[in-house]
Short mmCIF file of C-alpha atoms in Angstrom, two decimals:
data_model
loop_
_atom_site.label_atom_id
_atom_site.label_comp_id
_atom_site.label_asym_id
_atom_site.label_seq_id
_atom_site.Cartn_x
_atom_site.Cartn_y
_atom_site.Cartn_z
CA UNK A 301 -92.71 -1.08 -48.25
CA UNK A 302 -92.32 0.76 -51.79
CA UNK A 303 -88.83 0.40 -52.93
CA UNK A 304 -86.65 1.91 -55.90
CA UNK A 305 -84.03 0.31 -56.79
CA UNK A 306 -80.75 2.05 -58.10
CA UNK A 307 -78.60 -0.35 -59.89
CA UNK A 308 -79.17 -3.39 -61.66
CA UNK A 309 -76.33 -5.51 -61.23
CA UNK A 310 -75.67 -9.06 -59.82
CA UNK A 311 -76.44 -7.84 -56.22
CA UNK A 312 -79.38 -5.84 -57.06
CA UNK A 313 -80.87 -8.64 -59.19
CA UNK A 314 -80.38 -10.81 -56.27
CA UNK A 315 -81.87 -8.19 -53.53
CA UNK A 316 -84.72 -6.78 -55.54
CA UNK A 317 -85.94 -10.64 -56.34
CA UNK A 318 -85.59 -11.17 -52.47
CA UNK A 319 -87.80 -8.11 -51.53
CA UNK A 320 -90.32 -8.83 -54.48
CA UNK A 321 -90.63 -12.49 -53.01
CA UNK A 322 -91.39 -11.00 -49.45
CA UNK A 323 -93.82 -8.71 -50.72
CA UNK A 324 -92.60 -5.24 -51.09
CA UNK A 325 -93.37 -3.28 -54.08
CA UNK A 326 -90.78 -2.41 -56.55
CA UNK A 327 -91.74 0.81 -57.78
CA UNK A 328 -88.83 1.62 -60.29
CA UNK A 329 -85.38 0.24 -61.42
CA UNK A 330 -82.73 2.74 -62.47
CA UNK A 331 -79.57 1.62 -64.12
CA UNK A 332 -77.44 3.71 -66.41
CA UNK A 333 -77.79 0.90 -68.62
CA UNK A 334 -81.33 1.45 -69.80
CA UNK A 335 -81.22 -2.49 -70.67
CA UNK A 336 -80.12 -3.73 -67.65
CA UNK A 337 -82.60 -1.43 -65.73
CA UNK A 338 -85.28 -3.14 -68.28
CA UNK A 339 -84.31 -6.72 -67.59
CA UNK A 340 -84.71 -6.31 -63.89
CA UNK A 341 -87.82 -4.46 -64.04
CA UNK A 342 -89.41 -6.80 -65.99
CA UNK A 343 -88.33 -9.77 -63.32
CA UNK A 344 -89.32 -7.54 -60.04
CA UNK A 345 -91.54 -5.21 -61.14
CA UNK A 346 -91.68 -1.65 -61.29
CA UNK A 347 -90.67 1.10 -64.28
CA UNK A 348 -87.44 0.97 -65.83
CA UNK A 349 -85.32 4.07 -65.99
CA UNK A 350 -81.70 5.21 -66.97
CA UNK A 351 -82.60 8.98 -66.04
CA UNK A 352 -81.53 9.94 -62.41
CA UNK A 353 -83.78 12.78 -62.95
CA UNK A 354 -86.98 10.70 -63.26
CA UNK A 355 -86.60 8.63 -60.50
CA UNK A 356 -89.61 8.86 -58.33
CA UNK A 357 -90.35 10.61 -54.92
CA UNK A 358 -93.33 8.36 -53.98
CA UNK A 359 -91.41 5.30 -52.56
CA UNK A 360 -90.30 4.79 -48.90
CA UNK A 361 -87.00 3.18 -49.77
CA UNK A 362 -84.25 3.94 -52.10
CA UNK A 363 -81.50 1.10 -51.92
CA UNK A 364 -78.29 1.99 -54.05
CA UNK A 365 -76.76 -1.28 -55.34
CA UNK A 366 -73.80 0.44 -57.13
CA UNK A 367 -70.10 0.42 -57.54
CA UNK A 368 -68.57 2.17 -54.44
CA UNK A 369 -66.76 5.01 -57.01
CA UNK A 370 -70.16 5.73 -58.14
CA UNK A 371 -71.85 6.42 -54.88
CA UNK A 372 -70.37 9.98 -54.35
CA UNK A 373 -72.04 11.04 -57.70
CA UNK A 374 -75.30 9.30 -57.71
CA UNK A 375 -76.65 9.83 -54.54
CA UNK A 376 -76.54 13.59 -54.40
CA UNK A 377 -78.44 13.21 -57.49
CA UNK A 378 -81.37 10.63 -56.10
CA UNK A 379 -81.76 12.29 -52.58
CA UNK A 380 -82.38 15.82 -54.07
CA UNK A 381 -85.95 16.63 -52.87
CA UNK A 382 -86.54 13.12 -51.08
CA UNK A 383 -84.64 14.48 -47.73
CA UNK A 384 -87.16 12.72 -45.62
CA UNK A 385 -87.08 9.23 -47.37
CA UNK A 386 -84.91 6.30 -45.87
CA UNK A 387 -81.66 6.00 -47.95
CA UNK A 388 -79.57 2.36 -48.02
CA UNK A 389 -76.48 1.26 -49.56
CA UNK A 390 -75.56 -2.28 -49.69
CA UNK A 391 -71.67 -1.81 -50.18
CA UNK A 392 -69.18 -3.82 -47.41
CA UNK A 393 -66.69 -0.90 -47.68
CA UNK A 394 -68.28 2.24 -48.11
CA UNK A 395 -69.31 4.17 -44.84
CA UNK A 396 -72.90 5.03 -43.77
CA UNK A 397 -71.51 8.49 -43.32
CA UNK A 398 -71.83 8.92 -47.73
CA UNK A 399 -75.53 10.13 -46.91
CA UNK A 400 -74.61 12.45 -44.61
CA UNK A 401 -76.19 15.99 -45.33
CA UNK A 402 -78.28 14.59 -48.31
CA UNK A 403 -80.39 12.37 -46.32
CA UNK A 404 -82.36 12.50 -42.83
CA UNK A 405 -82.75 8.80 -42.38
CA UNK A 406 -80.31 6.29 -43.66
CA UNK A 407 -78.14 3.27 -43.30
CA UNK A 408 -76.75 0.12 -44.83
CA UNK A 409 -78.20 -3.48 -45.66
CA UNK A 410 -74.82 -5.31 -46.50
CA UNK A 411 -75.76 -8.65 -47.62
CA UNK A 412 -72.54 -10.83 -47.39
CA UNK A 413 -72.46 -13.13 -50.32
CA UNK A 414 -71.25 -13.55 -53.70
CA UNK A 415 -73.89 -12.61 -56.36
CA UNK A 416 -74.15 -14.04 -60.04
CA UNK A 417 -77.49 -12.75 -61.71
CA UNK A 418 -77.62 -16.37 -63.26
CA UNK A 419 -77.98 -18.07 -59.92
CA UNK A 420 -80.71 -18.50 -57.78
CA UNK A 421 -79.73 -17.87 -53.86
CA UNK A 422 -81.25 -18.90 -50.60
CA UNK A 423 -81.36 -15.12 -49.27
CA UNK A 424 -82.84 -16.07 -45.75
CA UNK A 425 -79.61 -18.27 -45.00
CA UNK A 426 -77.45 -14.93 -45.96
CA UNK A 427 -75.78 -12.91 -43.15
CA UNK A 428 -77.29 -9.06 -43.55
CA UNK A 429 -75.22 -6.44 -41.84
CA UNK A 430 -77.24 -3.24 -41.06
CA UNK A 431 -76.76 0.01 -39.79
CA UNK A 432 -79.06 3.10 -39.59
CA UNK A 433 -77.93 6.67 -38.55
CA UNK A 434 -80.90 6.84 -36.35
CA UNK A 435 -83.72 5.09 -34.30
CA UNK A 436 -86.16 5.37 -37.41
CA UNK A 437 -83.82 4.29 -39.46
CA UNK A 438 -82.45 0.99 -37.60
CA UNK A 439 -85.92 0.13 -37.21
CA UNK A 440 -86.97 0.09 -40.77
CA UNK A 441 -83.78 -1.50 -42.03
CA UNK A 442 -84.01 -4.15 -39.59
CA UNK A 443 -87.53 -4.72 -40.54
CA UNK A 444 -86.53 -4.93 -44.40
CA UNK A 445 -83.40 -6.95 -43.53
CA UNK A 446 -85.51 -9.58 -41.67
CA UNK A 447 -87.99 -9.82 -44.55
CA UNK A 448 -85.75 -11.46 -46.70
CA UNK A 449 -83.01 -13.26 -44.31
CA UNK A 450 -83.32 -15.06 -41.26
CA UNK A 451 -79.13 -13.51 -39.99
CA UNK A 452 -79.77 -10.17 -39.16
CA UNK A 453 -76.86 -8.36 -37.36
CA UNK A 454 -75.72 -4.84 -36.25
CA UNK A 455 -72.42 -3.63 -37.28
CA UNK A 456 -70.82 -0.51 -37.43
CA UNK A 457 -69.17 1.15 -40.56
CA UNK A 458 -65.70 0.79 -39.28
CA UNK A 459 -66.03 -3.03 -38.30
CA UNK A 460 -67.89 -3.52 -41.67
CA UNK A 461 -64.51 -2.86 -43.46
CA UNK A 462 -62.93 -5.29 -41.86
CA UNK A 463 -65.92 -7.97 -42.57
CA UNK A 464 -65.72 -6.98 -45.98
CA UNK A 465 -61.69 -7.36 -46.13
CA UNK A 466 -62.03 -10.87 -44.99
CA UNK A 467 -64.83 -11.50 -47.19
CA UNK A 468 -62.54 -10.59 -50.38
CA UNK A 469 -59.72 -13.03 -49.04
CA UNK A 470 -62.40 -16.19 -48.21
CA UNK A 471 -64.25 -15.34 -51.46
CA UNK A 472 -62.72 -13.26 -54.54
CA UNK A 473 -59.11 -14.33 -53.78
CA UNK A 474 -60.33 -17.91 -53.13
CA UNK A 475 -62.07 -17.59 -56.58
CA UNK A 476 -59.11 -16.18 -58.48
CA UNK A 477 -57.01 -19.45 -56.91
CA UNK A 478 -59.86 -21.48 -58.96
CA UNK A 479 -59.00 -19.85 -62.09
CA UNK A 480 -55.49 -20.21 -61.81
CA UNK A 481 -55.84 -23.67 -61.34
CA UNK A 482 -58.22 -23.99 -64.52
CA UNK A 483 -55.60 -22.49 -66.31
CA UNK A 484 -53.08 -24.61 -65.55
CA UNK A 485 -55.59 -27.56 -66.29
CA UNK A 486 -56.69 -25.97 -69.60
CA UNK A 487 -52.79 -25.88 -70.78
CA UNK A 488 -52.80 -29.91 -70.00
CA UNK A 489 -56.19 -30.61 -71.67
CA UNK A 490 -57.46 -31.87 -68.24
CA UNK A 491 -61.45 -30.55 -67.39
CA UNK A 492 -61.59 -28.00 -63.92
CA UNK A 493 -64.28 -30.53 -62.83
CA UNK A 494 -61.44 -32.79 -61.73
CA UNK A 495 -60.80 -30.30 -58.98
CA UNK A 496 -64.48 -30.09 -57.72
CA UNK A 497 -64.46 -32.89 -55.44
CA UNK A 498 -61.23 -31.50 -53.65
CA UNK A 499 -63.13 -27.95 -53.46
CA UNK A 500 -66.05 -29.40 -52.18
CA UNK A 501 -64.51 -31.47 -49.27
CA UNK A 502 -61.90 -28.28 -48.34
CA UNK A 503 -65.21 -26.11 -48.25
CA UNK A 504 -66.94 -28.66 -46.00
CA UNK A 505 -64.26 -29.59 -43.54
CA UNK A 506 -64.17 -25.44 -42.28
CA UNK A 507 -67.63 -26.22 -41.34
CA UNK A 508 -66.53 -28.16 -38.42
CA UNK A 509 -62.67 -27.33 -38.47
CA UNK A 510 -60.86 -24.12 -37.87
CA UNK A 511 -59.42 -23.33 -41.18
CA UNK A 512 -55.79 -23.56 -39.53
CA UNK A 513 -56.20 -26.96 -38.65
CA UNK A 514 -57.49 -28.11 -42.17
CA UNK A 515 -54.70 -26.57 -43.83
CA UNK A 516 -52.58 -29.60 -45.78
CA UNK A 517 -50.24 -29.58 -48.57
CA UNK A 518 -46.26 -28.75 -48.95
CA UNK A 519 -46.39 -25.37 -47.53
CA UNK A 520 -47.46 -26.42 -44.11
CA UNK A 521 -44.21 -28.76 -43.85
CA UNK A 522 -42.35 -26.33 -45.91
CA UNK A 523 -41.47 -29.41 -48.11
CA UNK A 524 -38.67 -26.97 -49.94
CA UNK A 525 -37.88 -29.52 -52.83
CA UNK A 526 -41.71 -29.40 -53.74
CA UNK A 527 -42.14 -25.88 -53.45
CA UNK A 528 -38.85 -24.63 -55.52
CA UNK A 529 -40.03 -27.39 -58.15
CA UNK A 530 -43.74 -26.06 -58.63
CA UNK A 531 -42.43 -22.02 -58.13
CA UNK A 532 -40.50 -23.12 -61.20
CA UNK A 533 -43.00 -24.30 -63.41
CA UNK A 534 -44.75 -21.07 -63.12
CA UNK A 535 -41.49 -19.35 -63.92
CA UNK A 536 -43.31 -17.79 -67.68
CA UNK A 537 -45.57 -16.03 -65.16
CA UNK A 538 -43.49 -13.94 -62.29
CA UNK A 539 -46.64 -12.77 -60.67
CA UNK A 540 -47.98 -15.99 -60.28
CA UNK A 541 -44.77 -17.44 -59.40
CA UNK A 542 -44.05 -14.71 -56.86
CA UNK A 543 -47.74 -15.42 -55.23
CA UNK A 544 -47.18 -18.85 -54.90
CA UNK A 545 -44.16 -18.36 -52.93
CA UNK A 546 -45.54 -16.06 -50.81
CA UNK A 547 -48.68 -17.98 -50.16
CA UNK A 548 -46.96 -21.08 -49.46
CA UNK A 549 -44.36 -19.04 -46.46
CA UNK A 550 -47.52 -17.45 -45.37
CA UNK A 551 -49.15 -20.94 -44.92
CA UNK A 552 -45.95 -22.34 -43.40
CA UNK A 553 -45.74 -19.42 -40.90
CA UNK A 554 -49.22 -19.53 -40.01
CA UNK A 555 -48.96 -23.55 -39.36
CA UNK A 556 -45.45 -23.03 -37.05
CA UNK A 557 -47.51 -20.25 -35.34
CA UNK A 558 -50.40 -22.21 -34.35
CA UNK A 559 -48.05 -25.14 -33.48
CA UNK A 560 -46.58 -23.34 -30.75
CA UNK A 561 -50.08 -21.85 -29.05
#
């Protein structure tokens, strides 16, 4: 398929590479920052542009990989004069209906993964969740998704909101916990890489166990002495202290509930 990429960030970069490797023709890359558009276009092909009015009308598919807040402004401008083209966004939380009234065929291709420009990923293993407003959109979005991933699932906009919420807990919040850990260690001149075996084993366990069964630590048994002492160690950061105490209570309550089931 002939594709225009709208966006040149982390997701767009990895998705663009996967699409190009699958044999699709990237005809244009848009970013509001010219340098970013040019960088991605150099990698995956196509012409770079930072002008929405100069986006070509010769592509089959227009893929929007932008901040959620930008879709409302960008979609009408790109869709103008291209009503029969297939419009797709890649957001986890945005409904498919953001294209309604501006395109005939539209939908979603949401790759559920964390992306960084500097890290290569194996797209074949990434779950891709798709949705289309009509049979033609569904058919073409599925074909596009299956050309890059071996794990393609149909999912409604409403269900995808909860999928994205679960992903925020499993990825974004977890990564923030890594940063908190790293900051504590930095203050005491301990390298963060001492945590990597622990992190790797924690992640590996949930490949074969339910997360609730893999949980360990003082909060499971609510070791009050340890919890109070560790919370006091964070008195200089009230937000983290509160987060520690609330997370500990949440872990303990979940363990109690599980033990009764």
